[in-house]
PDB file of C-alpha atoms and ligand atoms in Angstrom:
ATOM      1  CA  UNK A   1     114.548 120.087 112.910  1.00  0.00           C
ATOM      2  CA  UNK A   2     112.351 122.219 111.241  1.00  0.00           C
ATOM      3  CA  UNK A   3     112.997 125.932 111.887  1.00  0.00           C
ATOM      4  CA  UNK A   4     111.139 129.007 111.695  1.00  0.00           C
ATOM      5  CA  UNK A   5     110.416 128.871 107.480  1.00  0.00           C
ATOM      6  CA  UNK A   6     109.348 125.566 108.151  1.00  0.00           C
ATOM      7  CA  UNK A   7     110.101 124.246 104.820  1.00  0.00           C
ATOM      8  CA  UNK A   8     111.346 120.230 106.127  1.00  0.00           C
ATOM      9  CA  UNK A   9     114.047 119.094 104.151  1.00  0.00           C
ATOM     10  CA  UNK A  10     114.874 115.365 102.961  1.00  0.00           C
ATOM     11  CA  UNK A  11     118.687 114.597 101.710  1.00  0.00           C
ATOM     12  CA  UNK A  12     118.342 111.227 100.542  1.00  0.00           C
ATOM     13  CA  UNK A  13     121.163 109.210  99.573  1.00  0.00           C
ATOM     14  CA  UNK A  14     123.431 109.081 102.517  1.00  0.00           C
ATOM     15  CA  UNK A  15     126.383 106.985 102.142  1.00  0.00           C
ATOM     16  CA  UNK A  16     129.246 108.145 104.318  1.00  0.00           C
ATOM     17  CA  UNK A  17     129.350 109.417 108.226  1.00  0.00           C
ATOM     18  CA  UNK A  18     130.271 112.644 106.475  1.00  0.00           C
ATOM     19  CA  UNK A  19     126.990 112.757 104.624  1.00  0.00           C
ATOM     20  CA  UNK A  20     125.374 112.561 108.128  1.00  0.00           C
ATOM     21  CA  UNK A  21     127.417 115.187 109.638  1.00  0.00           C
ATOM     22  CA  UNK A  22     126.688 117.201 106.696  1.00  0.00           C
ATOM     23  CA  UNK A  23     122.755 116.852 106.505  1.00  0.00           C
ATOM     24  CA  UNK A  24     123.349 117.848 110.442  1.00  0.00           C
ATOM     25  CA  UNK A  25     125.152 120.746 110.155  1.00  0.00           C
ATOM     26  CA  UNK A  26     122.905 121.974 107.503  1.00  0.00           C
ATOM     27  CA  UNK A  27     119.388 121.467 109.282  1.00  0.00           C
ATOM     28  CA  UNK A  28     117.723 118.663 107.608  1.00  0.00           C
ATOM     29  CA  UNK A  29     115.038 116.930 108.780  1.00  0.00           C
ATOM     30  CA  UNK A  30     115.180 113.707 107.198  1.00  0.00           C
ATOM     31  CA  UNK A  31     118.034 111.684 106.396  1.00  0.00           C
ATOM     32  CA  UNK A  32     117.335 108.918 103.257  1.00  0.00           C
ATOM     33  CA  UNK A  33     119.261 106.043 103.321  1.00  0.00           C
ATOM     34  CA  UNK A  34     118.625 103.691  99.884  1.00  0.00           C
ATOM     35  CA  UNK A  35     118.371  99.842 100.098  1.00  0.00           C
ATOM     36  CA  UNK A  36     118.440  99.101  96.447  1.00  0.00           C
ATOM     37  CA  UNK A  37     120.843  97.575  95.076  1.00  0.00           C
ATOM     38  CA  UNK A  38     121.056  98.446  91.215  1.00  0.00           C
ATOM     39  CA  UNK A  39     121.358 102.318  92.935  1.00  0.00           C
ATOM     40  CA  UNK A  40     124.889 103.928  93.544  1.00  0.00           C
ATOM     41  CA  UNK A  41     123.862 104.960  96.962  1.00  0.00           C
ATOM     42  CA  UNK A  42     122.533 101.591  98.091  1.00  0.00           C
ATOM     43  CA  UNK A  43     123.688 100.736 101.259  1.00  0.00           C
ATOM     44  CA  UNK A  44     124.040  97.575 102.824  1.00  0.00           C
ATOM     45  CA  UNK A  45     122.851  96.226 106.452  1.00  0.00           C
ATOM     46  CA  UNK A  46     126.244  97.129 108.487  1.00  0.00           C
ATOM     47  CA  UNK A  47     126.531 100.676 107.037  1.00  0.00           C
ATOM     48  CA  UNK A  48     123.221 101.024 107.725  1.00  0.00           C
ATOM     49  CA  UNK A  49     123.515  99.890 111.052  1.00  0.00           C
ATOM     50  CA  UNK A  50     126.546 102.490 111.108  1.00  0.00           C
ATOM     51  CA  UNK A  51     125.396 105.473 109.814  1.00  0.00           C
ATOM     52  CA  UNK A  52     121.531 105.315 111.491  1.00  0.00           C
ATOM     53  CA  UNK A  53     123.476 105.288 114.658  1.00  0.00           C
ATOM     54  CA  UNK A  54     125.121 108.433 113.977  1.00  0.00           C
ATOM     55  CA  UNK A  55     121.731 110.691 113.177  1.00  0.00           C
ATOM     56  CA  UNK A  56     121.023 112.761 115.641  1.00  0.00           C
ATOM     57  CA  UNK A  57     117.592 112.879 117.668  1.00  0.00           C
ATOM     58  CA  UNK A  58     115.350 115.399 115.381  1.00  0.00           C
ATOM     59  CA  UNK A  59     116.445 114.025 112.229  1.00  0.00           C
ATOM     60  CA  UNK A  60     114.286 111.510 110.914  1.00  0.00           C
ATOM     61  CA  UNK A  61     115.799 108.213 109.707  1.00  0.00           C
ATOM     62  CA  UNK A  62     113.830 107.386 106.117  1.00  0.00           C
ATOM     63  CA  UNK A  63     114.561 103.788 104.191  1.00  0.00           C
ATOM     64  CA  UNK A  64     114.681 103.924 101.060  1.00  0.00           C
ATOM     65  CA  UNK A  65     113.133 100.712  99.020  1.00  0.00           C
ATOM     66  CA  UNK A  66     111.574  99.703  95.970  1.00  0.00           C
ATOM     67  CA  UNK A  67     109.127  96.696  96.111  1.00  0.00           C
ATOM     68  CA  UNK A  68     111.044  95.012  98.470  1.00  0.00           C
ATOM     69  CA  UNK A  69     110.322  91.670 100.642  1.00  0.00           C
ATOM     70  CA  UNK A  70     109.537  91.525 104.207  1.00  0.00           C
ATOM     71  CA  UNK A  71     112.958  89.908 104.390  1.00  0.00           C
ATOM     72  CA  UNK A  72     114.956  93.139 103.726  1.00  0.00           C
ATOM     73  CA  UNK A  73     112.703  95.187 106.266  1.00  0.00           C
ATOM     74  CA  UNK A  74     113.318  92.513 108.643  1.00  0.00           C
ATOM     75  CA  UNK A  75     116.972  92.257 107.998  1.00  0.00           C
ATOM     76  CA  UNK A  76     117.495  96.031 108.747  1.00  0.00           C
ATOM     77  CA  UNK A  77     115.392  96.697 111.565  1.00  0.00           C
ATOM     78  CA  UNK A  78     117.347  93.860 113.627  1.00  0.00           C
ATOM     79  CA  UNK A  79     120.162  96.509 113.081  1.00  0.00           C
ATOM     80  CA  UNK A  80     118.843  99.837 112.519  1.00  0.00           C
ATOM     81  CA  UNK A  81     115.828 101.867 114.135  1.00  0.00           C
ATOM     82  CA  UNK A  82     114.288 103.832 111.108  1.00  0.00           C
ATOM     83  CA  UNK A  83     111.503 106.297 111.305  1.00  0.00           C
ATOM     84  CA  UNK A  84     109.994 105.908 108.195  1.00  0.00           C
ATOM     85  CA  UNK A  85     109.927 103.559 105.271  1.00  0.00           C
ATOM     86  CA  UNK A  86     109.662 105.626 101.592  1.00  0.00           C
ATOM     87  CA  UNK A  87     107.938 103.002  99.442  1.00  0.00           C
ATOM     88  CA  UNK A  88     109.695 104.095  95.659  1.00  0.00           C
ATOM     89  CA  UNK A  89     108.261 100.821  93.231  1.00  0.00           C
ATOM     90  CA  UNK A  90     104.302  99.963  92.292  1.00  0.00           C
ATOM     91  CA  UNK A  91     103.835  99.100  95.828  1.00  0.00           C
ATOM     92  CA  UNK A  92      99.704  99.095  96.192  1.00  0.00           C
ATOM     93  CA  UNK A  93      97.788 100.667  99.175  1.00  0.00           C
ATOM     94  CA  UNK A  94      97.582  97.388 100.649  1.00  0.00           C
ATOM     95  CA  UNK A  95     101.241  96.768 100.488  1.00  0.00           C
ATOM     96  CA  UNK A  96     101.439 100.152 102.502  1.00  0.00           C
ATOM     97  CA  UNK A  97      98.742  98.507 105.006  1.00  0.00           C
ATOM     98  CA  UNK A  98     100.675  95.507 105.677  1.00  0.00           C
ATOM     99  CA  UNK A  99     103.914  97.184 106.055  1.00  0.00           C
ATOM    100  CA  UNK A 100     102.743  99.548 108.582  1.00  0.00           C
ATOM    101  CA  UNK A 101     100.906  96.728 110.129  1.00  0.00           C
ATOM    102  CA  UNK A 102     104.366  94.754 110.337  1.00  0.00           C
ATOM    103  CA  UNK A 103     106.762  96.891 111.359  1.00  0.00           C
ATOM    104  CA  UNK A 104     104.548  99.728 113.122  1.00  0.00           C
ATOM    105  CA  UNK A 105     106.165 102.329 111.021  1.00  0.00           C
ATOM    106  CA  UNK A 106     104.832 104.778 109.162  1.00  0.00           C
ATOM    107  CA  UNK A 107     105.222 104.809 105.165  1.00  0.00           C
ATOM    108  CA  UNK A 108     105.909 107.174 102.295  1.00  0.00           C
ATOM    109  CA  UNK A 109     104.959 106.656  99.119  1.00  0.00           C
ATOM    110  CA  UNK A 110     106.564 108.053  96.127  1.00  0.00           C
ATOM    111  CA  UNK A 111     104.358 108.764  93.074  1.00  0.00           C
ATOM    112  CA  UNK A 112     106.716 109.436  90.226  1.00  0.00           C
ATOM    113  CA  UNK A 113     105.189 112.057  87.257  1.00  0.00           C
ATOM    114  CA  UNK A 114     105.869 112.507  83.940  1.00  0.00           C
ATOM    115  CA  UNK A 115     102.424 114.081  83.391  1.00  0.00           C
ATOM    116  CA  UNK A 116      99.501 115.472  84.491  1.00  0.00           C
ATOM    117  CA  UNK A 117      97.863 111.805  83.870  1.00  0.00           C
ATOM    118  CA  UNK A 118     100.579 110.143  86.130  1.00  0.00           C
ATOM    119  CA  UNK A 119      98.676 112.117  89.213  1.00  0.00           C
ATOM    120  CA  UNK A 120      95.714 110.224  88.962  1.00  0.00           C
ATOM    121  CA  UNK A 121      97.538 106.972  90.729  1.00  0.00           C
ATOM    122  CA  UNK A 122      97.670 109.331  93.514  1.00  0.00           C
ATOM    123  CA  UNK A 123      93.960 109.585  95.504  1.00  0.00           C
ATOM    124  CA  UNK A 124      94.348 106.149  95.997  1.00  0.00           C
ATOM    125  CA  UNK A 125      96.970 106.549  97.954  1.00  0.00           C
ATOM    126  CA  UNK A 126      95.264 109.057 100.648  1.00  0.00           C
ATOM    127  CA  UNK A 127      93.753 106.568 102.652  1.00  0.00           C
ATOM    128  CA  UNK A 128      96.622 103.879 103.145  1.00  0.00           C
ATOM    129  CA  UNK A 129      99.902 106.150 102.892  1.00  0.00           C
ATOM    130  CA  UNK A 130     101.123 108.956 105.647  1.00  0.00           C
ATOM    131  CA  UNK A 131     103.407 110.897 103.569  1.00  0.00           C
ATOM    132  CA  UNK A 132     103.466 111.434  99.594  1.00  0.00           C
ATOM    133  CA  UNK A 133     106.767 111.932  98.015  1.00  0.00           C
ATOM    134  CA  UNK A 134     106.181 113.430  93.929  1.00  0.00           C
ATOM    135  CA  UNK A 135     109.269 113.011  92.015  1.00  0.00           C
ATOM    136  CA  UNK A 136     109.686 112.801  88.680  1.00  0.00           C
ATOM    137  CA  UNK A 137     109.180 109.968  86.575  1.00  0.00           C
ATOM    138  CA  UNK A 138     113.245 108.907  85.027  1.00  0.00           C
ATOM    139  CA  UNK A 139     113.342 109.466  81.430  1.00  0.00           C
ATOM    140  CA  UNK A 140     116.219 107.432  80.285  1.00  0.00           C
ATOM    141  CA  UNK A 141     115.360 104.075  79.100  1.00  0.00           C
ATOM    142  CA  UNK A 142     117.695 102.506  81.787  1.00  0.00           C
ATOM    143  CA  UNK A 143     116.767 105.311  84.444  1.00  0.00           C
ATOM    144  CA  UNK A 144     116.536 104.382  88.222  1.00  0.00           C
ATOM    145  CA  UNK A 145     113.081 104.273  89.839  1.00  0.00           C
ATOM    146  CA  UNK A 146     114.085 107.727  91.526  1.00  0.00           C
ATOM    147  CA  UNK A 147     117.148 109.597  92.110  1.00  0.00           C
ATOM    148  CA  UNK A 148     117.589 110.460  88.333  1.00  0.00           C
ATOM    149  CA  UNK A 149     118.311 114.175  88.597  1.00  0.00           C
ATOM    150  CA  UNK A 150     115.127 114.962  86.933  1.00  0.00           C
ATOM    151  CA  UNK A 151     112.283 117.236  87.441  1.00  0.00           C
ATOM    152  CA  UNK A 152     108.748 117.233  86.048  1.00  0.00           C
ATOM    153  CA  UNK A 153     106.740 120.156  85.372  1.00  0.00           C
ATOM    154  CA  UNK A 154     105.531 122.015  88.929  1.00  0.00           C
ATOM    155  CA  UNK A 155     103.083 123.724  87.606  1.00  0.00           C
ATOM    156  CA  UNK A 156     101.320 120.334  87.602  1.00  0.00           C
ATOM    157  CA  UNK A 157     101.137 120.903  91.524  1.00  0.00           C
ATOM    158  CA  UNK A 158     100.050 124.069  91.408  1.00  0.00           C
ATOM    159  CA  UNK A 159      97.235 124.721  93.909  1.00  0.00           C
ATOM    160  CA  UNK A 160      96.676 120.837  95.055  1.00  0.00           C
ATOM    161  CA  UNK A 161      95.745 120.411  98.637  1.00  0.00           C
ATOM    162  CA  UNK A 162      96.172 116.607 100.071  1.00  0.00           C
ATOM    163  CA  UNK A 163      94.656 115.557 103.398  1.00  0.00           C
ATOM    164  CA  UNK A 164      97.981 114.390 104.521  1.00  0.00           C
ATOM    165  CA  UNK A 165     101.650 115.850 103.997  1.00  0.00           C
ATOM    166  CA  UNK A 166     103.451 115.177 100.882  1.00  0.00           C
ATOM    167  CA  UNK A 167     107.144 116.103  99.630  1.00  0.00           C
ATOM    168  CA  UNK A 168     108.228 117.409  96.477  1.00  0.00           C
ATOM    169  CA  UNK A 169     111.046 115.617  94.383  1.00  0.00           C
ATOM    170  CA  UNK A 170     113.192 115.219  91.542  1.00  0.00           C
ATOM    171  CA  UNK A 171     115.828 117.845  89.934  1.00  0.00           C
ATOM    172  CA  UNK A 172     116.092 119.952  93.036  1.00  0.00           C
ATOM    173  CA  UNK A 173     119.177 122.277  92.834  1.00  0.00           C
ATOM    174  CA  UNK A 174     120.468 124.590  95.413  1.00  0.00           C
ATOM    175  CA  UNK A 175     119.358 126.968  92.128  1.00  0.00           C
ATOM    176  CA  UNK A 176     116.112 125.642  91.655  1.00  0.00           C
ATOM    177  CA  UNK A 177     114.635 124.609  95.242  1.00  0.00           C
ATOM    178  CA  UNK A 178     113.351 128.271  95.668  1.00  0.00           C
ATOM    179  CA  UNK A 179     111.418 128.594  92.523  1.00  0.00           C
ATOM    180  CA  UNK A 180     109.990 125.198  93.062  1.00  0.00           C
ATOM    181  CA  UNK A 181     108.521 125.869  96.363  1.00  0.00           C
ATOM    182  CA  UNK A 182     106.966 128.979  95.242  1.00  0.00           C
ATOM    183  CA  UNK A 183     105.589 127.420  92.436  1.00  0.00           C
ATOM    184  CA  UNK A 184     104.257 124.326  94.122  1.00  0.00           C
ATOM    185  CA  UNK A 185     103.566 125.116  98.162  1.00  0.00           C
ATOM    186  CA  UNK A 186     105.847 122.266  98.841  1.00  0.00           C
ATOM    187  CA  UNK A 187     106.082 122.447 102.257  1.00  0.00           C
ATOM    188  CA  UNK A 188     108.478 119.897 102.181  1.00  0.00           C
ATOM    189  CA  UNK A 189     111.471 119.390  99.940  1.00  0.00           C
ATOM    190  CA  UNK A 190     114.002 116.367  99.250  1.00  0.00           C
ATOM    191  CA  UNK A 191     116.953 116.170  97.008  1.00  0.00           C
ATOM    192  CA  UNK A 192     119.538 113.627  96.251  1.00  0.00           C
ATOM    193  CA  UNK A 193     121.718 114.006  92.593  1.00  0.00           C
ATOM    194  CA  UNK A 194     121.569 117.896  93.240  1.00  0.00           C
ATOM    195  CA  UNK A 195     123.426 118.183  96.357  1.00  0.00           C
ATOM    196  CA  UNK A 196     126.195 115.197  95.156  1.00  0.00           C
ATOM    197  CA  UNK A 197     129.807 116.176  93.298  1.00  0.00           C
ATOM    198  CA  UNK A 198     129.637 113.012  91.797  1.00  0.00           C
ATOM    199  CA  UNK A 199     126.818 110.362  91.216  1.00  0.00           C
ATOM    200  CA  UNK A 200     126.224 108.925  94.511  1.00  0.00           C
ATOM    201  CA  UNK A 201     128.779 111.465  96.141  1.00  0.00           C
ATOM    202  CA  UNK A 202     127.147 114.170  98.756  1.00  0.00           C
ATOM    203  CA  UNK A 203     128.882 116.971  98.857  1.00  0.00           C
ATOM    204  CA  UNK A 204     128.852 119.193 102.174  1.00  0.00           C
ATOM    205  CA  UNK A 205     128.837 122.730 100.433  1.00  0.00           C
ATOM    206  CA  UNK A 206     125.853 121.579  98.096  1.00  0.00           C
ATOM    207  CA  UNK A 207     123.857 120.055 101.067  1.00  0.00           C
ATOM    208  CA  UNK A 208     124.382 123.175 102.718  1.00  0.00           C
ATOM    209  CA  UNK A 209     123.653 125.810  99.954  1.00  0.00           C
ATOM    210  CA  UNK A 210     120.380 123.657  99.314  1.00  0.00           C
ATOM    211  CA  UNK A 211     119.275 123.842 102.736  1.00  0.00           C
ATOM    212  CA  UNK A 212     119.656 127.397 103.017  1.00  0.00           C
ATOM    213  CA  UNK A 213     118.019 127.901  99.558  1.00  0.00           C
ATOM    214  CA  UNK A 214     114.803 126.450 100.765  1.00  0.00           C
ATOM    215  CA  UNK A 215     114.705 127.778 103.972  1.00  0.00           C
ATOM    216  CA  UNK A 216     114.996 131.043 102.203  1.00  0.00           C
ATOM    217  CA  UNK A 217     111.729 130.368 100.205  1.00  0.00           C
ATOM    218  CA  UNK A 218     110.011 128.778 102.877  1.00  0.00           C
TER     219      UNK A 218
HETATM  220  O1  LIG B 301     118.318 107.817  95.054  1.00  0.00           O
HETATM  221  C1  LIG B 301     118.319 106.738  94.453  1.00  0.00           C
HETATM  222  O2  LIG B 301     119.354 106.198  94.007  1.00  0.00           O
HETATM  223  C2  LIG B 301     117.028 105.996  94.244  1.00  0.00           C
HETATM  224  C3  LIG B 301     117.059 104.755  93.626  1.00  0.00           C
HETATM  225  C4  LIG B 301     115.859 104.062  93.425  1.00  0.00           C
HETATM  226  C5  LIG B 301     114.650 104.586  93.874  1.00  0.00           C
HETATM  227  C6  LIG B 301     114.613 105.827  94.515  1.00  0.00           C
HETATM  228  C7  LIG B 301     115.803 106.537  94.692  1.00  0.00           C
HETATM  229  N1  LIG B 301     115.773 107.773  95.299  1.00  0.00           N
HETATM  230  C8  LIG B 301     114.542 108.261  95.834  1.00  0.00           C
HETATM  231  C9  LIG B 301     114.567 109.607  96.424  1.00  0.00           C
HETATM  232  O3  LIG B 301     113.864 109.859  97.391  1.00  0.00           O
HETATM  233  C10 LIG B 301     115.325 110.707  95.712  1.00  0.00           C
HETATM  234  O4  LIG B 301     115.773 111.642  96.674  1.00  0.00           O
HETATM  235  C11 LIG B 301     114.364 111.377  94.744  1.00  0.00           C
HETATM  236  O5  LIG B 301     114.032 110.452  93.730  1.00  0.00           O
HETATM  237  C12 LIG B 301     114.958 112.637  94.123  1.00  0.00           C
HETATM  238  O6  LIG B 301     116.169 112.301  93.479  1.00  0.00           O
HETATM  239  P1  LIG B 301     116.975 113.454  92.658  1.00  0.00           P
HETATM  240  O7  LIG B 301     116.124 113.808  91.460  1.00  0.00           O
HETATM  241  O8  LIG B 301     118.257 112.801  92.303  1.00  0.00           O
HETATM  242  O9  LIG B 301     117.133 114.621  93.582  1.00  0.00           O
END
């Protein structure tokens, strides 16, 4: 549903019917739904089924995975339509092909910096992915692949122009989302730990003050 700013906004994380009445209300444009199971938002098949249900048209459903099988994509799309499958592990181009080859569905991939060295896995993504997502890389030694809460530098993105759209990640804040998309052009923005009360818990006022935030900027 993007609107006039047309910054596109990603809430990832979605748990709860709430969280999709929230992400509604607010004006998202994606709605990120995590099948990973050592996550605290990882959802299983009949919630999924559930809550993809409730998303209205306009809102685009994303899956959330991290080197998963062919089993788990199969498993969900028997019982969920999804728009778009965010690839968040060391999935390789080809693993990108063959997914999109599969399942006809086009596929996301995350690229997760630390620094400016972690961007050169990137151009060899431009041919096989149709969205980038750059998060930061989790600095704890037991941190998640993404969803940490943590940002990377955004000057790193300064003045970068891809050949296909991309999404910027990782420690976005109600606070924050502003400043980041003036610093980096994001045209696109997605957030999980900054819009949640609790680890894994979306809170409505936060999803909302984050959406306005980067429409603001936009
Ligand atoms: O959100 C998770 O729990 C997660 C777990 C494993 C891999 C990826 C995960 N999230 C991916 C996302 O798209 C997050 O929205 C992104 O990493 C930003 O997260 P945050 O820094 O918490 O806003």
């Amino acid at each position: 549903m993007t609107d006039s700013s047309g910054i596109r906004i990603k809430v990832c994380g979605l748990t709860r019917p709430e969280d999709v009445t929230a992400i509604a209300e607010a004006g998202a444009d994606y709605a990120g739904f995590v099948f990973y199971e050592p996550s605290p938002r990882n959802i299983g098949l009949d919630v999924a089924a559930e809550l993809t249900r409730l998303v209205p048209d306009g809102i685009e459903k994303v899956a959330l995975t991290v080197n998963a099988p062919d089993a788990l994509f199969e498993g969900l799309l028997d019982v969920a339509r999804v728009d778009l499958i965010q690839c968040h592990g060391n999935e390789g181009p080809q693993r990108l092909e063959e997914l999109r080859d599969m399942f006809g569905l086009p596929v996301m991939k995350a690229i997760t910096i630390a620094t400016e060295a972690d961007l050169e896995a990137l151009p060899g993504y431009l041919e096989s992915a149709d969205q980038l997502l750059i998060d930061a890389k989790g600095s704890a030694a037991d941190a998640l692949p993404g969803g940490n809460g943590e940002s990377f530098d955004w000057s790193l993105l300064e003045g970068v122009e891809w050949d296909l759209p991309w999404m910027l990640a990782g420690g976005l804040t109600p606070d924050n989302v502003g400043e980041a998309i003036r610093v980096t052009g994001a045209g696109q923005v997605d957030v999980s730990s900054g819009v949640e009360s609790a680890r894994g818990i979306k809170d409505a006022g936060l999803i909302r003050a984050f959406c306005d935030a980067a429409r603001a900027a936009g």
